[in-house]
Amino acid sequence: YLITLSPTRTLNWRGRMKIYFCGSIRGGREDVHVYQKITHKLKDYGSVLTEHVSDPELREDGTVEGDRAIHDRDVDWLQQSDVIVAEVTQPSLGVGYELGRAVDMKKKILCLFRPSSRRTLSAMIRGAADGERFVVRDYSEDQVEQVLDEFFMSLRPPTLSWQPAYIWPGEALALL
Ligand SMILES: O=c1[nH]c(=O)n([C@H]2C[C@H](O)[C@@H](COP(=O)(O)O)O2)cc1CO
């Protein structure tokens, strides 16, 4: 009973996550095709709150009122999200800011960097990695799916302390 119920719960949890995807907008749109690939794959794992980031048609005017609305909406989405995935190859102030706020909110974070760009990732991102809550992965474009699968499969569902009977023995061991 325990063994059959728990994997189902875990799968349901994985497919229903709220995912905040970060990618450069005003920092430069050169990598938008990679953002599309990532967003497409992320949908296997839940809903992507920031789908507009990967929209090649995205146009924004940059008015003060508009910017405040974008900022407040995005901070609210960050708060709601279960996990943050950021493509950090193209440097972006907004993405850096989002990551800093997300660290403060103690969110689970995956940063994806492509060394083939010949850029060097900021020390404030590479140096924030702890391999647990803040993960930085070097990857190439053709590895998008594999890298995301590995990351999401490594996530553990939140502990349901009020529902201990549904914890699979394997998970219970992992939580110890
Ligand atoms: O129009 C926008 N909409 C929006 O959601 N953002 C957020 C999401 C992106 O992950 C990030 C991009 O920041 P930047 O524009 O500084 O590159 O900021 C940023 C802008 C423009 O700065």
CSV table of N, CA, C and O in Angstrom, one decimal, residues 34 37-38 41 45 87 110 112-116 137-152:
chain,number,residue,atom,x,y,z
A,34,VAL,N,17.1,29.5,-27.0
A,34,VAL,CA,17.5,28.5,-25.9
A,34,VAL,C,16.4,28.6,-24.8
A,34,VAL,O,16.0,27.6,-24.2
A,37,LYS,N,13.5,26.5,-25.7
A,37,LYS,CA,13.7,25.1,-25.5
A,37,LYS,C,13.6,24.7,-24.0
A,37,LYS,O,13.0,23.7,-23.7
A,38,ILE,N,14.1,25.6,-23.2
A,38,ILE,CA,14.0,25.3,-21.7
A,38,ILE,C,12.6,25.4,-21.3
A,38,ILE,O,12.1,24.5,-20.6
A,41,LYS,N,10.5,22.3,-22.2
A,41,LYS,CA,10.9,21.2,-21.4
A,41,LYS,C,10.3,21.3,-20.0
A,41,LYS,O,9.8,20.4,-19.3
A,45,TYR,N,7.2,19.5,-16.1
A,45,TYR,CA,7.3,19.4,-14.6
A,45,TYR,C,6.3,20.4,-13.9
A,45,TYR,O,6.2,20.3,-12.7
A,87,GLU,N,18.5,30.9,-17.0
A,87,GLU,CA,19.5,30.7,-18.0
A,87,GLU,C,20.4,32.0,-17.8
A,87,GLU,O,19.9,33.1,-18.0
A,110,LEU,N,18.1,26.6,-9.9
A,110,LEU,CA,19.0,26.0,-10.9
A,110,LEU,C,19.4,27.1,-11.8
A,110,LEU,O,18.6,27.7,-12.5
A,112,LEU,N,21.7,27.8,-15.3
A,112,LEU,CA,22.2,27.0,-16.4
A,112,LEU,C,23.1,28.0,-17.2
A,112,LEU,O,22.7,29.1,-17.6
A,113,PHE,N,24.4,27.5,-17.4
A,113,PHE,CA,25.4,28.4,-18.1
A,113,PHE,C,26.0,27.6,-19.2
A,113,PHE,O,26.4,26.4,-19.1
A,114,ARG,N,26.2,28.2,-20.4
A,114,ARG,CA,26.8,27.6,-21.6
A,114,ARG,C,28.2,28.1,-21.7
A,114,ARG,O,28.5,29.2,-22.2
A,115,PRO,N,29.3,27.3,-21.4
A,115,PRO,CA,30.7,27.7,-21.5
A,115,PRO,C,31.0,28.0,-22.9
A,115,PRO,O,32.0,28.7,-23.2
A,116,SER,N,30.3,27.4,-23.9
A,116,SER,CA,30.6,27.6,-25.3
A,116,SER,C,30.5,29.1,-25.7
A,116,SER,O,31.0,29.5,-26.7
A,137,ARG,N,24.8,24.7,-13.2
A,137,ARG,CA,25.2,23.6,-14.2
A,137,ARG,C,25.7,24.2,-15.5
A,137,ARG,O,25.0,25.0,-16.1
A,138,ASP,N,26.9,23.8,-15.8
A,138,ASP,CA,27.4,24.1,-17.2
A,138,ASP,C,26.8,23.1,-18.1
A,138,ASP,O,26.7,21.9,-17.8
A,139,TYR,N,26.4,23.5,-19.3
A,139,TYR,CA,25.7,22.6,-20.2
A,139,TYR,C,25.9,23.2,-21.6
A,139,TYR,O,26.4,24.3,-21.8
A,140,SER,N,25.5,22.3,-22.6
A,140,SER,CA,25.4,22.8,-24.0
A,140,SER,C,24.0,22.7,-24.4
A,140,SER,O,23.2,21.9,-23.8
A,141,GLU,N,23.7,23.4,-25.5
A,141,GLU,CA,22.3,23.5,-25.9
A,141,GLU,C,21.6,22.1,-26.1
A,141,GLU,O,20.4,21.9,-25.8
A,142,ASP,N,22.4,21.2,-26.6
A,142,ASP,CA,21.8,19.8,-26.9
A,142,ASP,C,21.6,19.0,-25.6
A,142,ASP,O,21.0,17.9,-25.7
A,143,GLN,N,22.0,19.6,-24.5
A,143,GLN,CA,21.8,18.8,-23.2
A,143,GLN,C,20.6,19.4,-22.4
A,143,GLN,O,20.4,18.9,-21.3
A,144,VAL,N,19.9,20.3,-22.9
A,144,VAL,CA,18.8,21.0,-22.1
A,144,VAL,C,17.9,20.0,-21.5
A,144,VAL,O,17.7,20.0,-20.2
A,145,GLU,N,17.4,19.0,-22.2
A,145,GLU,CA,16.4,18.1,-21.7
A,145,GLU,C,17.0,17.3,-20.6
A,145,GLU,O,16.4,17.1,-19.5
A,146,GLN,N,18.2,16.7,-20.9
A,146,GLN,CA,18.8,15.8,-19.9
A,146,GLN,C,19.1,16.5,-18.6
A,146,GLN,O,18.9,16.0,-17.5
A,147,VAL,N,19.7,17.7,-18.7
A,147,VAL,CA,20.1,18.5,-17.5
A,147,VAL,C,18.8,18.8,-16.7
A,147,VAL,O,18.9,18.7,-15.4
A,148,LEU,N,17.7,19.2,-17.3
A,148,LEU,CA,16.5,19.5,-16.6
A,148,LEU,C,15.9,18.2,-16.0
A,148,LEU,O,15.5,18.3,-14.8
A,149,ASP,N,15.9,17.1,-16.7
A,149,ASP,CA,15.4,15.9,-16.2
A,149,ASP,C,16.2,15.5,-14.9
A,149,ASP,O,15.6,15.2,-13.9
A,150,GLU,N,17.5,15.6,-15.0
A,150,GLU,CA,18.4,15.2,-13.8
A,150,GLU,C,18.0,16.1,-12.6
A,150,GLU,O,17.9,15.6,-11.5
A,151,PHE,N,17.9,17.4,-12.9
A,151,PHE,CA,17.6,18.3,-11.8
A,151,PHE,C,16.3,18.0,-11.1
A,151,PHE,O,16.2,17.9,-9.9
A,152,PHE,N,15.2,17.9,-12.0
A,152,PHE,CA,13.9,17.7,-11.4
A,152,PHE,C,13.7,16.4,-10.7
A,152,PHE,O,13.1,16.2,-9.7
